[in-house]
CSV table of C-alpha atoms in Angstrom, one decimal:
chain,number,residue,atom,x,y,z
V,749,MET,CA,11.4,-3.4,18.0
V,750,ARG,CA,8.2,-4.0,20.1
V,751,LEU,CA,4.7,-3.7,18.5
V,752,GLY,CA,4.2,-1.3,21.4
V,753,GLU,CA,6.2,1.2,19.7
V,754,LEU,CA,3.5,1.3,16.8
V,755,ALA,CA,2.1,4.3,18.4
V,756,SER,CA,4.9,6.4,19.0
V,757,LYS,CA,4.1,8.7,16.1
V,758,LYS,CA,1.2,10.9,16.4
V,759,THR,CA,-0.8,11.9,13.4
V,760,ASN,CA,-1.4,15.6,12.6
V,761,SER,CA,-5.1,16.3,12.8
V,762,SER,CA,-7.2,19.5,13.9
V,763,ALA,CA,-8.9,19.0,17.4
V,764,HIS,CA,-11.3,21.0,19.4
V,765,SER,CA,-9.1,23.0,21.5
V,766,LYS,CA,-11.0,21.8,24.9
V,767,ALA,CA,-10.3,18.2,24.0
V,768,SER,CA,-6.6,18.6,22.8
V,769,SER,CA,-5.5,17.3,26.0
V,770,VAL,CA,-7.7,14.4,26.1
V,771,ILE,CA,-6.3,13.4,22.6
V,772,ASP,CA,-2.6,13.8,23.8
V,773,GLU,CA,-3.2,11.5,26.7
V,774,VAL,CA,-5.0,9.3,24.0
V,775,PHE,CA,-1.9,9.0,21.9
V,776,LEU,CA,0.3,8.2,25.0
V,777,ASP,CA,-2.2,5.7,26.4
V,778,ILE,CA,-2.6,3.9,23.0
V,779,SER,CA,1.2,3.2,22.8
V,780,GLN,CA,0.8,1.1,25.6
V,781,ALA,CA,-2.3,-0.9,24.6
V,782,PHE,CA,-0.5,-3.4,22.4
V,783,SER,CA,2.4,-3.6,24.6
V,784,ASP,CA,1.9,-7.4,25.7
V,785,PHE,CA,2.4,-8.3,21.8
V,786,SER,CA,5.4,-10.2,21.2
V,787,ALA,CA,8.4,-8.6,19.4
V,788,CYS,CA,7.8,-8.0,15.8
V,789,SER,CA,10.1,-10.9,14.9
V,790,SER,CA,9.9,-13.8,12.4
V,791,ASP,CA,7.0,-16.1,12.0
V,792,ILE,CA,4.8,-14.0,14.5
V,793,SER,CA,1.7,-15.7,13.6
V,794,GLY,CA,1.5,-19.2,14.4
V,795,GLU,CA,4.0,-21.8,15.0
V,796,LEU,CA,6.7,-22.5,12.6
V,797,ARG,CA,6.5,-25.9,11.2
V,798,ARG,CA,9.8,-27.7,10.9
V,799,LEU,CA,10.5,-28.6,7.2
V,800,ALA,CA,10.9,-32.1,8.1
V,801,CYS,CA,7.1,-32.2,8.4
V,802,LEU,CA,6.2,-30.6,5.2
V,803,PRO,CA,4.8,-32.5,2.5
V,804,SER,CA,6.7,-32.7,-0.9
V,805,PRO,CA,4.6,-34.9,-3.1
V,806,ASP,CA,6.1,-33.5,-6.3
V,807,VAL,CA,9.5,-33.1,-5.1
V,808,ASN,CA,10.9,-34.8,-8.4
V,809,GLU,CA,8.5,-33.0,-10.8
V,810,ASN,CA,10.2,-32.5,-14.0
V,811,VAL,CA,13.3,-34.0,-12.7
V,812,GLY,CA,15.1,-35.5,-15.9
V,813,VAL,CA,13.2,-33.3,-18.5
V,814,GLN,CA,14.4,-29.9,-17.5
V,815,ASP,CA,17.6,-28.6,-17.3
V,816,PRO,CA,19.9,-29.4,-14.2
V,817,GLU,CA,18.6,-27.4,-11.4
V,818,PRO,CA,21.3,-25.6,-9.0
V,819,CYS,CA,22.2,-27.9,-6.2
V,820,LEU,CA,19.1,-30.1,-6.6
V,821,GLY,CA,19.7,-32.1,-3.9
V,822,PHE,CA,19.9,-29.1,-1.1
V,823,LEU,CA,16.7,-27.7,-2.5
V,824,GLN,CA,15.1,-31.2,-2.8
V,825,ARG,CA,15.6,-32.2,0.8
V,826,GLU,CA,12.7,-30.7,2.8
V,827,SER,CA,14.2,-32.5,6.2
V,828,PHE,CA,16.5,-30.0,7.5
V,829,SER,CA,15.7,-28.9,11.0
V,830,THR,CA,15.3,-25.2,11.8
V,831,GLU,CA,18.5,-25.5,14.0
V,832,ILE,CA,20.7,-26.7,11.1
V,833,ILE,CA,19.3,-24.0,8.7
V,834,GLU,CA,19.9,-21.0,11.4
V,835,CYS,CA,23.2,-22.4,12.3
V,836,ILE,CA,24.7,-22.2,9.0
V,837,SER,CA,28.1,-20.6,9.0
V,838,PRO,CA,28.7,-17.1,7.8
V,839,GLU,CA,31.4,-18.2,5.0
V,840,ASP,CA,28.6,-20.8,3.7
V,841,LEU,CA,25.6,-18.2,4.2
V,842,GLN,CA,26.3,-16.5,1.1
V,843,PRO,CA,26.4,-19.6,-1.5
V,844,THR,CA,23.7,-20.9,0.5
V,845,VAL,CA,21.4,-17.9,-0.2
V,846,LYS,CA,22.4,-17.8,-3.8
V,847,LEU,CA,21.2,-21.3,-4.3
V,848,CYS,CA,18.1,-20.6,-2.9
V,849,VAL,CA,17.6,-17.3,-4.9
V,850,ASP,CA,18.2,-19.5,-8.0
V,851,GLY,CA,16.0,-21.9,-6.8
V,852,LEU,CA,13.4,-19.3,-6.6
V,853,ARG,CA,13.4,-18.7,-10.1
V,854,SER,CA,13.4,-22.6,-11.1
V,855,SER,CA,10.9,-24.2,-13.5
V,856,SER,CA,9.8,-26.7,-10.5
V,857,LEU,CA,7.3,-25.4,-8.0
V,858,ALA,CA,8.5,-27.8,-5.7
V,859,ILE,CA,12.2,-26.4,-5.8
V,860,LYS,CA,10.6,-22.7,-5.6
V,861,ARG,CA,8.8,-23.8,-2.6
V,862,SER,CA,11.8,-25.6,-0.7
V,863,ALA,CA,13.9,-22.5,-1.6
V,864,ALA,CA,11.4,-20.1,0.1
V,865,ALA,CA,11.0,-22.4,2.9
V,866,LYS,CA,14.9,-22.4,3.5
V,867,LEU,CA,15.0,-18.4,2.8
V,868,ARG,CA,12.1,-18.1,5.4
V,869,LEU,CA,14.4,-20.1,8.0
V,870,LEU,CA,17.6,-18.1,7.3
V,871,ALA,CA,15.6,-14.7,7.8
V,872,LYS,CA,14.1,-15.8,10.7
V,873,ASN,CA,16.0,-14.9,13.7
V,874,ARG,CA,19.3,-13.3,12.6
V,875,ALA,CA,19.5,-9.5,11.3
V,876,ASP,CA,22.8,-9.9,9.4
V,877,ASN,CA,21.0,-12.9,7.4
V,878,ARG,CA,18.4,-10.6,6.5
V,879,LEU,CA,20.5,-7.8,5.1
V,880,LEU,CA,22.4,-10.6,2.9
V,881,ILE,CA,19.4,-12.0,1.9
V,882,GLY,CA,17.7,-8.7,1.0
V,883,GLU,CA,20.9,-7.6,-1.1
V,884,SER,CA,20.8,-11.0,-3.1
V,885,GLY,CA,17.9,-10.4,-5.2
V,886,ALA,CA,15.6,-12.6,-2.9
V,887,ILE,CA,13.1,-10.3,-2.6
V,888,GLN,CA,12.3,-9.6,-6.0
V,889,ALA,CA,12.2,-13.2,-6.8
V,890,LEU,CA,9.9,-13.9,-3.6
V,891,ILE,CA,7.3,-11.3,-4.5
V,892,PRO,CA,5.9,-13.2,-7.7
V,893,LEU,CA,5.2,-16.1,-5.3
V,894,LEU,CA,2.6,-14.3,-3.3
V,895,ARG,CA,0.4,-15.1,-6.2
V,896,CYS,CA,1.2,-18.4,-6.2
V,897,ASN,CA,-1.9,-21.0,-6.5
V,898,ASP,CA,0.1,-23.4,-4.2
V,899,PRO,CA,-1.0,-22.6,-0.7
V,900,LEU,CA,2.4,-23.8,1.2
V,901,THR,CA,4.5,-22.0,-1.5
V,902,GLN,CA,2.5,-18.7,-1.1
V,903,GLU,CA,2.9,-19.2,2.9
V,904,HIS,CA,6.7,-19.6,2.8
V,905,ALA,CA,6.8,-16.4,0.4
V,906,VAL,CA,4.6,-14.3,2.5
V,907,THR,CA,6.8,-15.2,6.0
V,908,ALA,CA,10.1,-15.0,4.4
V,909,LEU,CA,9.1,-11.5,3.1
V,910,LEU,CA,7.8,-10.6,6.6
V,911,ASN,CA,11.0,-12.0,8.2
V,912,LEU,CA,12.9,-9.8,5.9
V,913,SER,CA,10.8,-6.7,6.5
V,914,LEU,CA,12.1,-6.6,10.1
V,915,HIS,CA,15.6,-5.2,8.7
V,916,ASP,CA,14.7,-1.2,7.9
V,917,GLN,CA,17.0,-1.4,4.8
V,918,ASN,CA,14.5,-4.4,3.1
V,919,LYS,CA,11.5,-2.3,3.8
V,920,SER,CA,12.2,-0.1,0.6
V,921,VAL,CA,13.2,-2.9,-1.5
V,922,ILE,CA,10.2,-4.8,-0.8
V,923,VAL,CA,7.8,-1.7,-1.2
V,924,ALA,CA,10.0,-0.6,-4.4
V,925,GLY,CA,9.4,-4.1,-6.0
V,926,GLY,CA,5.9,-3.9,-5.9
V,927,ALA,CA,4.9,-6.1,-2.8
V,928,ILE,CA,2.0,-4.1,-1.2
V,929,LYS,CA,-0.7,-5.3,-3.9
V,930,PRO,CA,0.4,-9.1,-3.6
V,931,LEU,CA,0.5,-8.9,-0.1
V,932,VAL,CA,-2.9,-7.5,-0.1
V,933,TRP,CA,-4.0,-10.1,-2.4
V,934,VAL,CA,-2.7,-13.0,0.2
V,935,LEU,CA,-4.6,-11.2,2.9
V,936,LYS,CA,-7.5,-11.7,1.1
V,937,THR,CA,-7.0,-15.1,-0.4
V,938,GLY,CA,-4.5,-17.1,1.6
V,939,THR,CA,-4.6,-19.3,4.2
V,940,GLU,CA,-5.0,-18.4,7.6
V,941,THR,CA,-1.7,-18.4,8.7
V,942,SER,CA,-0.8,-16.7,5.2
V,943,LYS,CA,-3.5,-14.1,6.2
V,944,GLN,CA,-1.8,-13.3,9.5
V,945,ASN,CA,1.6,-13.4,8.4
V,946,ALA,CA,0.5,-10.8,5.3
V,947,ALA,CA,-1.0,-8.6,8.1
V,948,CYS,CA,2.3,-8.6,10.0
V,949,ALA,CA,4.2,-7.7,6.7
V,950,LEU,CA,1.9,-4.9,6.1
V,951,LEU,CA,2.4,-3.8,9.7
V,952,SER,CA,6.2,-3.7,9.5
V,953,LEU,CA,6.0,-1.9,6.1
V,954,ALA,CA,3.7,0.8,7.7
V,955,LEU,CA,6.2,1.7,10.3
V,956,VAL,CA,7.5,3.8,7.7
V,957,GLU,CA,5.0,6.6,7.4
V,958,GLU,CA,5.0,7.1,3.8
V,959,ASN,CA,4.1,3.7,3.3
V,960,LYS,CA,0.8,3.8,5.2
V,961,ASN,CA,-1.2,5.7,2.7
V,962,SER,CA,-0.1,3.3,0.0
V,963,ILE,CA,-1.1,0.4,1.9
V,964,GLY,CA,-4.7,1.9,2.6
V,965,ALA,CA,-4.8,2.9,-1.1
V,966,CYS,CA,-4.1,-0.5,-2.1
V,967,GLY,CA,-7.2,-2.1,-0.4
V,968,ALA,CA,-5.5,-3.3,3.0
V,969,ILE,CA,-8.2,-2.2,5.1
V,970,PRO,CA,-11.4,-4.1,4.1
V,971,PRO,CA,-9.5,-7.5,4.3
V,972,LEU,CA,-8.2,-6.6,7.7
V,973,VAL,CA,-11.7,-5.9,8.9
V,974,SER,CA,-12.6,-9.4,7.6
V,975,LEU,CA,-9.9,-10.9,9.5
V,976,ILE,CA,-11.3,-9.3,12.5
V,977,LEU,CA,-14.7,-10.7,11.9
V,978,ASN,CA,-13.3,-14.4,10.9
V,979,GLY,CA,-10.1,-14.9,11.8
V,980,SER,CA,-8.6,-16.8,14.6
V,981,CYS,CA,-7.6,-15.1,18.0
V,982,ARG,CA,-4.0,-14.5,16.8
V,983,GLY,CA,-5.4,-13.2,13.3
V,984,LYS,CA,-7.8,-10.7,14.9
V,985,LYS,CA,-4.8,-9.2,17.3
V,986,ASP,CA,-2.6,-9.1,14.2
V,987,ALA,CA,-5.5,-7.3,12.2
V,988,LEU,CA,-6.1,-5.1,15.1
V,989,THR,CA,-2.5,-4.2,15.6
V,990,THR,CA,-2.4,-3.3,11.9
V,991,LEU,CA,-5.3,-1.4,11.6
V,992,TYR,CA,-4.2,0.6,14.4
V,993,LYS,CA,-1.1,1.6,12.8
V,994,LEU,CA,-2.6,2.4,9.3
V,995,CYS,CA,-5.1,4.5,11.3
V,996,THR,CA,-2.8,6.9,12.8
V,997,LEU,CA,-3.1,8.3,9.1
V,998,GLN,CA,-6.4,10.4,8.5
V,999,GLN,CA,-7.2,9.0,5.3
V,1000,ASN,CA,-7.1,5.4,6.7
V,1001,LYS,CA,-9.2,6.3,9.5
V,1002,GLU,CA,-11.8,7.5,6.8
V,1003,ARG,CA,-11.2,4.1,4.9
V,1004,ALA,CA,-11.8,2.0,8.3
V,1005,VAL,CA,-15.3,3.5,9.1
V,1006,ALA,CA,-16.4,3.0,5.5
V,1007,ALA,CA,-15.2,-0.5,5.5
V,1008,GLY,CA,-17.3,-1.2,8.5
V,1009,ALA,CA,-14.7,-1.5,11.1
V,1010,VAL,CA,-16.5,-0.2,14.0
V,1011,LYS,CA,-19.4,-2.7,14.3
V,1012,PRO,CA,-16.8,-5.5,14.7
V,1013,LEU,CA,-14.7,-3.5,17.2
V,1014,VAL,CA,-17.7,-2.7,19.1
V,1015,GLU,CA,-18.7,-6.4,19.1
V,1016,LEU,CA,-15.0,-7.3,20.5
V,1017,VAL,CA,-15.6,-4.7,23.3
V,1018,ALA,CA,-17.8,-7.2,25.3
V,1019,GLU,CA,-15.5,-10.4,24.4
V,1020,GLU,CA,-13.8,-11.2,27.7
V,1021,GLY,CA,-10.6,-13.2,28.5
V,1022,THR,CA,-8.8,-13.0,25.3
V,1023,GLY,CA,-7.4,-9.6,25.6
V,1024,MET,CA,-9.1,-8.4,22.5
V,1025,ALA,CA,-11.5,-5.9,24.2
V,1026,GLU,CA,-9.0,-3.5,25.1
V,1027,LYS,CA,-7.2,-3.8,21.8
V,1028,ALA,CA,-10.2,-3.2,19.9
V,1029,MET,CA,-11.0,-0.3,22.7
V,1030,VAL,CA,-7.8,1.6,21.5
V,1031,VAL,CA,-8.9,1.1,17.7
V,1032,LEU,CA,-12.0,2.8,18.4
V,1033,SER,CA,-10.3,5.5,20.3
V,1034,SER,CA,-8.3,6.3,17.2
V,1035,LEU,CA,-11.3,6.2,14.8
V,1036,ALA,CA,-13.2,8.5,17.2
V,1037,GLY,CA,-10.7,11.3,16.3
V,1038,ILE,CA,-12.8,11.7,13.2
V,1039,GLU,CA,-16.4,12.9,13.3
V,1040,GLU,CA,-17.6,9.9,10.8
V,1041,GLY,CA,-16.1,7.7,13.4
V,1042,LYS,CA,-17.8,9.1,16.3
V,1043,GLU,CA,-21.1,9.1,14.5
V,1044,ALA,CA,-20.3,5.1,13.5
V,1045,ILE,CA,-19.6,4.1,17.1
V,1046,VAL,CA,-22.4,5.8,18.8
V,1047,GLU,CA,-24.9,4.4,16.1
V,1048,GLU,CA,-23.4,0.9,16.5
V,1049,GLY,CA,-24.2,0.9,20.1
V,1050,GLY,CA,-20.6,1.7,21.4
V,1051,ILE,CA,-21.5,4.1,24.4
V,1052,ALA,CA,-23.7,1.2,26.0
V,1053,ALA,CA,-20.7,-1.4,25.3
V,1054,LEU,CA,-17.9,1.1,26.8
V,1055,VAL,CA,-20.4,1.6,29.8
V,1056,GLU,CA,-20.6,-2.0,30.4
V,1057,ALA,CA,-16.7,-2.6,30.2
V,1058,ILE,CA,-16.2,0.3,32.8
V,1059,GLU,CA,-18.6,-1.9,35.1
V,1060,ASP,CA,-17.5,-5.4,34.2
V,1061,GLY,CA,-14.3,-5.0,32.3
V,1062,SER,CA,-10.8,-5.8,33.4
V,1063,VAL,CA,-8.7,-3.1,35.1
V,1064,LYS,CA,-7.0,-2.3,31.7
V,1065,GLY,CA,-10.3,-2.4,30.0
V,1066,LYS,CA,-12.1,0.1,32.4
V,1067,GLU,CA,-9.1,2.4,31.6
V,1068,PHE,CA,-9.6,2.2,28.0
V,1069,ALA,CA,-13.4,2.4,28.1
V,1070,VAL,CA,-13.1,5.8,29.8
V,1071,LEU,CA,-10.8,6.7,27.4
V,1072,THR,CA,-12.5,6.3,24.4
V,1073,LEU,CA,-15.7,7.8,26.0
V,1074,LEU,CA,-13.5,10.8,26.7
V,1075,GLN,CA,-12.9,10.9,23.0
V,1076,LEU,CA,-16.7,10.5,22.0
V,1077,CYS,CA,-18.1,13.2,24.7
V,1078,GLY,CA,-15.3,15.4,25.0
V,1079,ASP,CA,-16.8,18.0,22.7
V,1080,SER,CA,-20.4,16.5,22.2
V,1081,VAL,CA,-23.1,17.5,24.4
V,1082,ARG,CA,-25.4,15.0,22.4
V,1083,ASN,CA,-23.0,12.3,23.5
V,1084,ARG,CA,-22.8,13.2,26.9
V,1085,GLY,CA,-26.6,12.9,27.1
V,1086,LEU,CA,-26.6,9.4,25.8
V,1087,LEU,CA,-23.9,8.5,28.2
V,1088,VAL,CA,-25.9,9.7,31.1
V,1089,ARG,CA,-28.9,7.9,29.7
V,1090,GLU,CA,-26.8,4.7,29.4
V,1091,GLY,CA,-26.3,4.8,33.3
V,1092,ALA,CA,-22.7,5.7,33.3
V,1093,ILE,CA,-22.5,8.0,36.1
V,1094,PRO,CA,-22.6,5.3,39.0
V,1095,PRO,CA,-19.6,3.3,37.4
V,1096,LEU,CA,-18.0,6.3,36.6
V,1097,VAL,CA,-18.0,7.5,40.2
V,1098,GLY,CA,-16.9,4.2,41.3
V,1099,LEU,CA,-14.0,4.2,38.9
V,1100,SER,CA,-12.8,7.5,40.2
V,1101,GLN,CA,-12.7,6.1,43.7
V,1102,SER,CA,-11.6,2.6,43.2
V,1103,GLY,CA,-8.3,1.7,44.7
V,1104,SER,CA,-7.7,-1.0,41.9
V,1105,VAL,CA,-7.1,1.1,39.0
V,1106,SER,CA,-4.5,3.5,38.0
V,1107,VAL,CA,-4.2,7.2,39.1
V,1108,ARG,CA,-4.5,8.0,35.7
V,1109,ALA,CA,-7.8,6.2,35.0
V,1110,LYS,CA,-9.2,7.8,38.1
V,1111,ARG,CA,-8.3,11.1,36.7
V,1112,LYS,CA,-9.9,10.3,33.3
V,1113,ALA,CA,-13.3,9.2,35.2
V,1114,GLU,CA,-13.4,12.3,37.0
V,1115,ARG,CA,-12.7,14.8,33.9
V,1116,LEU,CA,-15.6,12.6,32.2
V,1117,LEU,CA,-17.9,13.3,35.2
V,1118,GLY,CA,-16.5,17.0,35.1
V,1119,TYR,CA,-18.0,17.0,31.6
V,1120,LEU,CA,-21.4,15.5,32.7
V,1121,ARG,CA,-21.8,18.2,35.2
V,1122,GLU,CA,-20.9,20.9,32.8
V,1123,SER,CA,-23.9,19.6,30.6
V,1124,ARG,CA,-26.2,19.5,33.5
V,1125,LYS,CA,-25.3,22.8,34.2
V,1126,GLU,CA,-25.9,24.0,30.8
V,1127,ARG,CA,-29.3,22.6,30.7
V,1128,SER,CA,-30.4,24.0,33.7
V,1129,SER,CA,-29.2,27.6,32.7
V,1130,SER,CA,-31.1,27.2,29.5
V,1131,SER,CA,-34.2,26.1,31.1
V,1132,PRO,CA,-37.2,28.8,31.5
């Protein structure tokens, strides 16, 4: 599934009748805003490091004083390449998975880490592997490792769960196993890669409508906002996508505004060359669907930033800027006045006549200009 499909479901919200067609278009356009994300597949955040490169300083930890571990040699070896793990034959897969699941329950941290790493690889690309691993009890054994103090073990566990979550049947097992709170914990405390993959795992779970409120209620939105503020380029994109998906739910829009999401989103509107500005504007459009969101966007200088995007942004950025302004000004005379004071009319006229943007972008600019003309007429008719 492509991350562009995240917007295929509309939230039920009451909208001003005059702006209803605008809102319908918003959701249609939002569905394409993230279409350049890679397919929601394994290890979406960062490069998968080959097991041969992973350190194993305590590989012999407790060996000789503990009971014999299951197939200790296989789990001690961390030099298997991605290809070797992925090419395990179907007849060998089930016993291999069982060894890994047994390893997750080992008393040795090194064995647990190795088992999680191998399950991560086994679930990386093959849907049939994901189903078999999900049915093996691995999910229930991986979830406690999300709170592991060893960063690498935690990273392998969260990425394995991300990969497993790509099979629809596993989503319910992951949620039923109580994984949402530990995933939020990783989002708050993990390494950069772990945070990114935790965001992606929550995104995958949020594709099931009934999970959205649980994810928001478990506190996922503030650390997503923190990732937007402080993460790498990849982390910011993962956080933006996950935040957008969660914010198709009314309660999560309110949580996002309360968590201070609007300010960093407005700041990203001015960022050039990363593709972040367009995605930030799409999330802003979603938050502009509630009154608190509109107020926050205006208060944080969003109108000026969006006008600047129409003047100097990319072709796609211009379209998303006018889309967001339609959300803000469709039924607000005050915001229309602010838009005029920011000097929006000349760039809007230019956009409506441009040959380099889509017909849809031109129509949006014309619609917004129509709103501004209406406001001018209303002011004229009310003057003595």
